[in-house]
Amino acid sequence: MFRKTRLFTPGPTPLLPAAQFAMAAADLHHRTAEFRALYLKVLAQLKVFIGTSNDVITLSSSGTGAMEAAVSNLTSPGEKVLVLTAGKFGERWVSLAKAFHCETVVLSKPYGETFPIDEVKALLTPDVKAVFVQATETSTGVRHDVAALAKLVKGTDALLIVDAITGLGTTNFNVDGDGIDVIIGGSQKALMIPPGLAYMAVSERAWARMETSKQPRYYFDLRKERKSAAKGESAYTPAVALIAALGAALDYLEQQGGGDLAKGRDLLVANAELSALCMRSAAKALGLDLFSCAHSAAVTAVKAPQGICSSDIVKGFKKEFAGVLSDGQGEMKGQILRIAHIGFLDYLDCIAIIAGLEQVLAQLKPEGFQLGTGLRAAQLVYAEARKSGGEQ
Ligand SMILES: *Cc1c(COP(=O)(O)O)cnc(C)c1O
């Protein structure tokens, strides 16, 4: 049979065809009225997508560029910051804070876990100027409780900076209500377009902090970007084609929401949530243990069954079906399998992943897996969701 290449990875994710066409057609100069109109439209749409009235900017970089910009614009050398880490992306915050010579207090939890709120509280002393966390830790499949953290941080001097690179579009946030000072997203995740663009919403409190930050910064000087963005421009040559793609992706969400982008965004989140629920039910039915203690809708991480290396499952899935699943990262390689529910995926994709996974598992361990067990569990979840009106 044919084998269509399919990405089931937590970034890059499958591309939206309309966004690909928009990219191919994006033959325009960035200092023109046409581009300014496009960029202003996209920035306004991003605000709705994020759910904020804070100013939003984009950067021509992968998501990590915006993470670095958050550190370089909002901290000063020697200043105390608190980093919460329980995975590879949390460790990236630690490295960034250290690279910029912050006095870095680290609350570290084992992979797969999250942060007890009283432990965070104990470390949140009055001299802490910023708190860095992931909304969803893509390396472990865990959702961290951003709302609870925001409640703690509110009323302190600390800024709350959230890497929501796989959180946006898979998680409901109350950015302004909760007081999230910086929330960061990346193009290659829920927005269904290729890598290369980061975006972030920044609170007034955070904009004010930038004026006193003593870190060196040049290309990622957010104040310059804010000034340019107000005029519909970017400080330097932006990734024009990606911005065109982003506009098309946000238009698609608006259409899905019947002309209401916020509604379309909610559907995107609900889509990820139901896919994740189907996947978790299938995993359970197949006797596979989940790796995370607090499940995100972005990524489902399952432990490889006894005697099977997760790398062999990933390889088998690619070889049999040309589908790309993710292995564990770093020391989790070989131990866990990660399946993404981010962006342009639907129920049939979800069912296909489960069916393919069952077949690969049955090949690796013929006595252990009965074909159709996981599928049935997922189908029942979907049927139940339809019945209860959770799925229109
Ligand atoms: C993908 C991702 C990033 C950003 O990685 P880039 O490769 O720089 O785009 C950061 N944090 C999380 C949680 C992610 O999933």
mmCIF file of N, CA, C and O in Angstrom, residues 119-189:
data_model
loop_
_atom_site.group_PDB
_atom_site.id
_atom_site.type_symbol
_atom_site.label_atom_id
_atom_site.label_comp_id
_atom_site.label_asym_id
_atom_site.label_seq_id
_atom_site.Cartn_x
_atom_site.Cartn_y
_atom_site.Cartn_z
ATOM 1 N N GLU A 119 5.599 24.298 47.724
ATOM 2 C CA GLU A 119 7.060 24.365 47.509
ATOM 3 C C GLU A 119 7.430 25.595 46.675
ATOM 4 O O GLU A 119 8.462 26.216 46.885
ATOM 5 N N VAL A 120 6.573 25.925 45.738
ATOM 6 C CA VAL A 120 6.812 27.137 44.940
ATOM 7 C C VAL A 120 6.704 28.350 45.858
ATOM 8 O O VAL A 120 7.556 29.243 45.837
ATOM 9 N N LYS A 121 5.685 28.326 46.681
ATOM 10 C CA LYS A 121 5.416 29.446 47.595
ATOM 11 C C LYS A 121 6.626 29.695 48.503
ATOM 12 O O LYS A 121 7.031 30.845 48.714
ATOM 13 N N ALA A 122 7.208 28.626 49.009
ATOM 14 C CA ALA A 122 8.346 28.751 49.929
ATOM 15 C C ALA A 122 9.546 29.410 49.239
ATOM 16 O O ALA A 122 10.342 30.098 49.874
ATOM 17 N N LEU A 123 9.680 29.188 47.936
ATOM 18 C CA LEU A 123 10.839 29.735 47.208
ATOM 19 C C LEU A 123 10.569 31.135 46.646
ATOM 20 O O LEU A 123 11.484 31.814 46.191
ATOM 21 N N LEU A 124 9.307 31.520 46.668
ATOM 22 C CA LEU A 124 8.941 32.813 46.074
ATOM 23 C C LEU A 124 9.136 33.926 47.105
ATOM 24 O O LEU A 124 8.186 34.529 47.591
ATOM 25 N N THR A 125 10.387 34.207 47.423
ATOM 26 C CA THR A 125 10.728 35.245 48.397
ATOM 27 C C THR A 125 10.570 36.624 47.742
ATOM 28 O O THR A 125 10.557 36.721 46.507
ATOM 29 N N PRO A 126 10.475 37.678 48.550
ATOM 30 C CA PRO A 126 10.217 39.015 47.974
ATOM 31 C C PRO A 126 11.288 39.492 46.991
ATOM 32 O O PRO A 126 11.025 40.371 46.171
ATOM 33 N N ASP A 127 12.496 38.921 47.055
ATOM 34 C CA ASP A 127 13.545 39.371 46.135
ATOM 35 C C ASP A 127 13.514 38.662 44.780
ATOM 36 O O ASP A 127 14.322 38.964 43.903
ATOM 37 N N VAL A 128 12.582 37.728 44.590
ATOM 38 C CA VAL A 128 12.475 37.052 43.286
ATOM 39 C C VAL A 128 11.812 38.001 42.295
ATOM 40 O O VAL A 128 10.728 38.520 42.554
ATOM 41 N N LYS A 129 12.484 38.226 41.164
ATOM 42 C CA LYS A 129 11.991 39.222 40.202
ATOM 43 C C LYS A 129 11.233 38.602 39.024
ATOM 44 O O LYS A 129 10.552 39.319 38.276
ATOM 45 N N ALA A 130 11.413 37.309 38.842
ATOM 46 C CA ALA A 130 10.709 36.667 37.734
ATOM 47 C C ALA A 130 10.585 35.174 38.015
ATOM 48 O O ALA A 130 11.453 34.576 38.647
ATOM 49 N N VAL A 131 9.475 34.599 37.525
ATOM 50 C CA VAL A 131 9.247 33.151 37.649
ATOM 51 C C VAL A 131 9.072 32.609 36.232
ATOM 52 O O VAL A 131 8.290 33.145 35.445
ATOM 53 N N PHE A 132 9.813 31.564 35.931
ATOM 54 C CA PHE A 132 9.766 30.970 34.586
ATOM 55 C C PHE A 132 9.216 29.544 34.678
ATOM 56 O O PHE A 132 9.654 28.761 35.516
ATOM 57 N N VAL A 133 8.288 29.230 33.779
ATOM 58 C CA VAL A 133 7.676 27.894 33.795
ATOM 59 C C VAL A 133 7.166 27.539 32.402
ATOM 60 O O VAL A 133 7.030 28.428 31.553
ATOM 61 N N GLN A 134 6.886 26.266 32.183
ATOM 62 C CA GLN A 134 6.200 25.811 30.970
ATOM 63 C C GLN A 134 4.713 25.648 31.305
ATOM 64 O O GLN A 134 4.375 25.268 32.437
ATOM 65 N N ALA A 135 3.846 25.900 30.349
ATOM 66 C CA ALA A 135 2.428 25.577 30.544
ATOM 67 C C ALA A 135 2.263 24.074 30.357
ATOM 68 O O ALA A 135 1.610 23.397 31.152
ATOM 69 N N THR A 136 2.836 23.569 29.286
ATOM 70 C CA THR A 136 2.846 22.128 29.055
ATOM 71 C C THR A 136 4.293 21.741 28.759
ATOM 72 O O THR A 136 4.937 22.338 27.899
ATOM 73 N N GLU A 137 4.798 20.797 29.513
ATOM 74 C CA GLU A 137 6.187 20.336 29.351
ATOM 75 C C GLU A 137 6.171 19.247 28.281
ATOM 76 O O GLU A 137 5.826 18.089 28.534
ATOM 77 N N THR A 138 6.530 19.651 27.083
ATOM 78 C CA THR A 138 6.399 18.786 25.914
ATOM 79 C C THR A 138 7.232 17.499 26.031
ATOM 80 O O THR A 138 6.907 16.488 25.424
ATOM 81 N N SER A 139 8.299 17.549 26.801
ATOM 82 C CA SER A 139 9.165 16.368 26.899
ATOM 83 C C SER A 139 8.557 15.268 27.764
ATOM 84 O O SER A 139 8.976 14.121 27.677
ATOM 85 N N THR A 140 7.565 15.620 28.588
ATOM 86 C CA THR A 140 6.990 14.612 29.496
ATOM 87 C C THR A 140 5.479 14.454 29.362
ATOM 88 O O THR A 140 4.892 13.570 29.981
ATOM 89 N N GLY A 141 4.844 15.363 28.619
ATOM 90 C CA GLY A 141 3.385 15.313 28.476
ATOM 91 C C GLY A 141 2.629 15.925 29.637
ATOM 92 O O GLY A 141 1.405 15.809 29.713
ATOM 93 N N VAL A 142 3.341 16.590 30.540
ATOM 94 C CA VAL A 142 2.705 17.133 31.750
ATOM 95 C C VAL A 142 2.145 18.538 31.512
ATOM 96 O O VAL A 142 2.764 19.358 30.844
ATOM 97 N N ARG A 143 0.992 18.790 32.119
ATOM 98 C CA ARG A 143 0.427 20.142 32.176
ATOM 99 C C ARG A 143 0.738 20.716 33.553
ATOM 100 O O ARG A 143 0.423 20.103 34.564
ATOM 101 N N HIS A 144 1.367 21.868 33.590
ATOM 102 C CA HIS A 144 1.593 22.539 34.869
ATOM 103 C C HIS A 144 0.417 23.487 35.128
ATOM 104 O O HIS A 144 -0.195 23.995 34.188
ATOM 105 N N ASP A 145 0.139 23.732 36.411
ATOM 106 C CA ASP A 145 -1.034 24.522 36.783
ATOM 107 C C ASP A 145 -0.692 26.015 36.771
ATOM 108 O O ASP A 145 -0.380 26.603 37.807
ATOM 109 N N VAL A 146 -0.783 26.597 35.592
ATOM 110 C CA VAL A 146 -0.397 28.002 35.425
ATOM 111 C C VAL A 146 -1.313 28.930 36.229
ATOM 112 O O VAL A 146 -0.844 29.901 36.836
ATOM 113 N N ALA A 147 -2.600 28.609 36.277
ATOM 114 C CA ALA A 147 -3.539 29.477 37.004
ATOM 115 C C ALA A 147 -3.177 29.527 38.488
ATOM 116 O O ALA A 147 -3.179 30.603 39.106
ATOM 117 N N ALA A 148 -2.836 28.380 39.056
ATOM 118 C CA ALA A 148 -2.471 28.340 40.483
ATOM 119 C C ALA A 148 -1.162 29.092 40.724
ATOM 120 O O ALA A 148 -1.022 29.806 41.727
ATOM 121 N N LEU A 149 -0.224 28.953 39.804
ATOM 122 C CA LEU A 149 1.048 29.669 39.933
ATOM 123 C C LEU A 149 0.814 31.176 39.826
ATOM 124 O O LEU A 149 1.393 31.966 40.573
ATOM 125 N N ALA A 150 -0.051 31.552 38.887
ATOM 126 C CA ALA A 150 -0.334 32.972 38.673
ATOM 127 C C ALA A 150 -0.920 33.591 39.943
ATOM 128 O O ALA A 150 -0.595 34.722 40.305
ATOM 129 N N LYS A 151 -1.760 32.823 40.620
ATOM 130 C CA LYS A 151 -2.376 33.315 41.854
ATOM 131 C C LYS A 151 -1.301 33.631 42.900
ATOM 132 O O LYS A 151 -1.375 34.624 43.618
ATOM 133 N N LEU A 152 -0.293 32.751 42.968
ATOM 134 C CA LEU A 152 0.806 32.950 43.919
ATOM 135 C C LEU A 152 1.635 34.179 43.574
ATOM 136 O O LEU A 152 2.040 34.943 44.450
ATOM 137 N N VAL A 153 1.902 34.320 42.282
ATOM 138 C CA VAL A 153 2.830 35.366 41.834
ATOM 139 C C VAL A 153 2.161 36.742 41.871
ATOM 140 O O VAL A 153 2.821 37.755 42.107
ATOM 141 N N LYS A 154 0.846 36.745 41.665
ATOM 142 C CA LYS A 154 0.100 38.011 41.651
ATOM 143 C C LYS A 154 0.310 38.742 42.983
ATOM 144 O O LYS A 154 0.272 38.152 44.047
ATOM 145 N N GLY A 155 0.547 40.016 42.889
ATOM 146 C CA GLY A 155 0.737 40.777 44.129
ATOM 147 C C GLY A 155 2.179 40.774 44.615
ATOM 148 O O GLY A 155 2.498 41.432 45.594
ATOM 149 N N THR A 156 3.065 40.015 43.962
ATOM 150 C CA THR A 156 4.497 40.080 44.283
ATOM 151 C C THR A 156 5.175 40.948 43.225
ATOM 152 O O THR A 156 4.550 41.368 42.252
ATOM 153 N N ASP A 157 6.485 41.148 43.411
ATOM 154 C CA ASP A 157 7.253 41.916 42.431
ATOM 155 C C ASP A 157 7.624 41.082 41.213
ATOM 156 O O ASP A 157 8.114 41.604 40.213
ATOM 157 N N ALA A 158 7.433 39.777 41.330
ATOM 158 C CA ALA A 158 7.920 38.879 40.272
ATOM 159 C C ALA A 158 7.006 38.913 39.050
ATOM 160 O O ALA A 158 5.781 39.019 39.165
ATOM 161 N N LEU A 159 7.630 38.824 37.886
ATOM 162 C CA LEU A 159 6.882 38.657 36.645
ATOM 163 C C LEU A 159 6.689 37.163 36.415
ATOM 164 O O LEU A 159 7.581 36.359 36.732
ATOM 165 N N LEU A 160 5.535 36.793 35.857
ATOM 166 C CA LEU A 160 5.304 35.383 35.524
ATOM 167 C C LEU A 160 5.474 35.204 34.018
ATOM 168 O O LEU A 160 4.751 35.813 33.226
ATOM 169 N N ILE A 161 6.437 34.367 33.658
ATOM 170 C CA ILE A 161 6.764 34.171 32.242
ATOM 171 C C ILE A 161 6.516 32.715 31.878
ATOM 172 O O ILE A 161 7.119 31.806 32.450
ATOM 173 N N VAL A 162 5.586 32.529 30.952
ATOM 174 C CA VAL A 162 5.113 31.177 30.651
ATOM 175 C C VAL A 162 5.485 30.781 29.223
ATOM 176 O O VAL A 162 5.075 31.431 28.258
ATOM 177 N N ASP A 163 6.250 29.715 29.115
ATOM 178 C CA ASP A 163 6.497 29.078 27.821
ATOM 179 C C ASP A 163 5.265 28.228 27.515
ATOM 180 O O ASP A 163 5.086 27.162 28.092
ATOM 181 N N ALA A 164 4.413 28.777 26.650
ATOM 182 C CA ALA A 164 3.191 28.052 26.266
ATOM 183 C C ALA A 164 3.307 27.622 24.810
ATOM 184 O O ALA A 164 2.334 27.644 24.060
ATOM 185 N N ILE A 165 4.524 27.243 24.436
ATOM 186 C CA ILE A 165 4.793 26.960 23.019
ATOM 187 C C ILE A 165 3.948 25.776 22.536
ATOM 188 O O ILE A 165 3.414 25.808 21.431
ATOM 189 N N THR A 166 3.773 24.759 23.391
ATOM 190 C CA THR A 166 2.761 23.731 23.071
ATOM 191 C C THR A 166 1.498 23.914 23.915
ATOM 192 O O THR A 166 0.572 23.112 23.808
ATOM 193 N N GLY A 167 1.464 24.948 24.740
ATOM 194 C CA GLY A 167 0.281 25.179 25.573
ATOM 195 C C GLY A 167 -0.811 25.930 24.808
ATOM 196 O O GLY A 167 -1.992 25.589 24.874
ATOM 197 N N LEU A 168 -0.399 26.948 24.048
ATOM 198 C CA LEU A 168 -1.376 27.733 23.290
ATOM 199 C C LEU A 168 -2.022 26.858 22.211
ATOM 200 O O LEU A 168 -1.334 26.172 21.459
ATOM 201 N N GLY A 169 -3.334 26.867 22.165
ATOM 202 C CA GLY A 169 -4.058 26.049 21.194
ATOM 203 C C GLY A 169 -4.328 24.635 21.678
ATOM 204 O O GLY A 169 -4.972 23.853 20.969
ATOM 205 N N THR A 170 -3.852 24.299 22.879
ATOM 206 C CA THR A 170 -4.176 22.986 23.467
ATOM 207 C C THR A 170 -4.704 23.148 24.890
ATOM 208 O O THR A 170 -5.093 22.171 25.521
ATOM 209 N N THR A 171 -4.666 24.378 25.393
ATOM 210 C CA THR A 171 -4.949 24.651 26.796
ATOM 211 C C THR A 171 -5.761 25.943 26.875
ATOM 212 O O THR A 171 -5.505 26.864 26.109
ATOM 213 N N ASN A 172 -6.689 26.014 27.802
ATOM 214 C CA ASN A 172 -7.414 27.272 28.023
ATOM 215 C C ASN A 172 -6.633 28.135 29.004
ATOM 216 O O ASN A 172 -6.267 27.668 30.075
ATOM 217 N N PHE A 173 -6.387 29.368 28.614
ATOM 218 C CA PHE A 173 -5.688 30.302 29.498
ATOM 219 C C PHE A 173 -6.573 31.520 29.758
ATOM 220 O O PHE A 173 -7.370 31.899 28.904
ATOM 221 N N ASN A 174 -6.369 32.123 30.921
ATOM 222 C CA ASN A 174 -6.992 33.412 31.223
ATOM 223 C C ASN A 174 -5.825 34.374 31.442
ATOM 224 O O ASN A 174 -5.456 34.677 32.573
ATOM 225 N N VAL A 175 -5.210 34.790 30.348
ATOM 226 C CA VAL A 175 -3.920 35.491 30.397
ATOM 227 C C VAL A 175 -4.003 36.773 31.229
ATOM 228 O O VAL A 175 -3.252 36.958 32.187
ATOM 229 N N ASP A 176 -4.960 37.628 30.899
ATOM 230 C CA ASP A 176 -5.044 38.913 31.591
ATOM 231 C C ASP A 176 -5.651 38.753 32.986
ATOM 232 O O ASP A 176 -5.175 39.357 33.951
ATOM 233 N N GLY A 177 -6.672 37.926 33.074
ATOM 234 C CA GLY A 177 -7.334 37.716 34.356
ATOM 235 C C GLY A 177 -6.391 37.113 35.392
ATOM 236 O O GLY A 177 -6.371 37.522 36.552
ATOM 237 N N ASP A 178 -5.610 36.131 34.960
ATOM 238 C CA ASP A 178 -4.683 35.476 35.893
ATOM 239 C C ASP A 178 -3.422 36.308 36.123
ATOM 240 O O ASP A 178 -2.720 36.113 37.104
ATOM 241 N N GLY A 179 -3.125 37.199 35.188
ATOM 242 C CA GLY A 179 -1.921 38.010 35.322
ATOM 243 C C GLY A 179 -0.671 37.298 34.822
ATOM 244 O O GLY A 179 0.365 37.302 35.486
ATOM 245 N N ILE A 180 -0.761 36.686 33.661
ATOM 246 C CA ILE A 180 0.428 36.101 33.033
ATOM 247 C C ILE A 180 1.149 37.243 32.313
ATOM 248 O O ILE A 180 0.591 37.838 31.388
ATOM 249 N N ASP A 181 2.361 37.545 32.751
ATOM 250 C CA ASP A 181 3.044 38.729 32.207
ATOM 251 C C ASP A 181 3.576 38.505 30.808
ATOM 252 O O ASP A 181 3.538 39.408 29.974
ATOM 253 N N VAL A 182 4.116 37.308 30.582
ATOM 254 C CA VAL A 182 4.591 36.993 29.235
ATOM 255 C C VAL A 182 4.133 35.581 28.908
ATOM 256 O O VAL A 182 4.328 34.657 29.699
ATOM 257 N N ILE A 183 3.495 35.425 27.758
ATOM 258 C CA ILE A 183 3.119 34.094 27.289
ATOM 259 C C ILE A 183 3.683 33.938 25.890
ATOM 260 O O ILE A 183 3.558 34.837 25.051
ATOM 261 N N ILE A 184 4.350 32.809 25.671
ATOM 262 C CA ILE A 184 5.131 32.609 24.446
ATOM 263 C C ILE A 184 4.573 31.441 23.641
ATOM 264 O O ILE A 184 4.248 30.391 24.203
ATOM 265 N N GLY A 185 4.466 31.647 22.325
ATOM 266 C CA GLY A 185 4.049 30.575 21.427
ATOM 267 C C GLY A 185 5.023 30.423 20.273
ATOM 268 O O GLY A 185 5.885 31.283 20.054
ATOM 269 N N GLY A 186 4.871 29.336 19.525
ATOM 270 C CA GLY A 186 5.737 29.082 18.373
ATOM 271 C C GLY A 186 4.916 28.621 17.178
ATOM 272 O O GLY A 186 3.896 27.946 17.338
ATOM 273 N N SER A 187 5.343 29.015 15.984
ATOM 274 C CA SER A 187 4.543 28.764 14.779
ATOM 275 C C SER A 187 4.334 27.294 14.462
ATOM 276 O O SER A 187 3.309 26.909 13.911
ATOM 277 N N GLN A 188 5.337 26.454 14.797
ATOM 278 C CA GLN A 188 5.281 25.055 14.334
ATOM 279 C C GLN A 188 4.490 24.143 15.262
ATOM 280 O O GLN A 188 4.573 22.931 15.166
ATOM 281 N N LYS A 189 3.732 24.743 16.173
ATOM 282 C CA LYS A 189 2.948 23.921 17.092
ATOM 283 C C LYS A 189 1.468 24.025 16.706
ATOM 284 O O LYS A 189 1.122 23.659 15.611
#
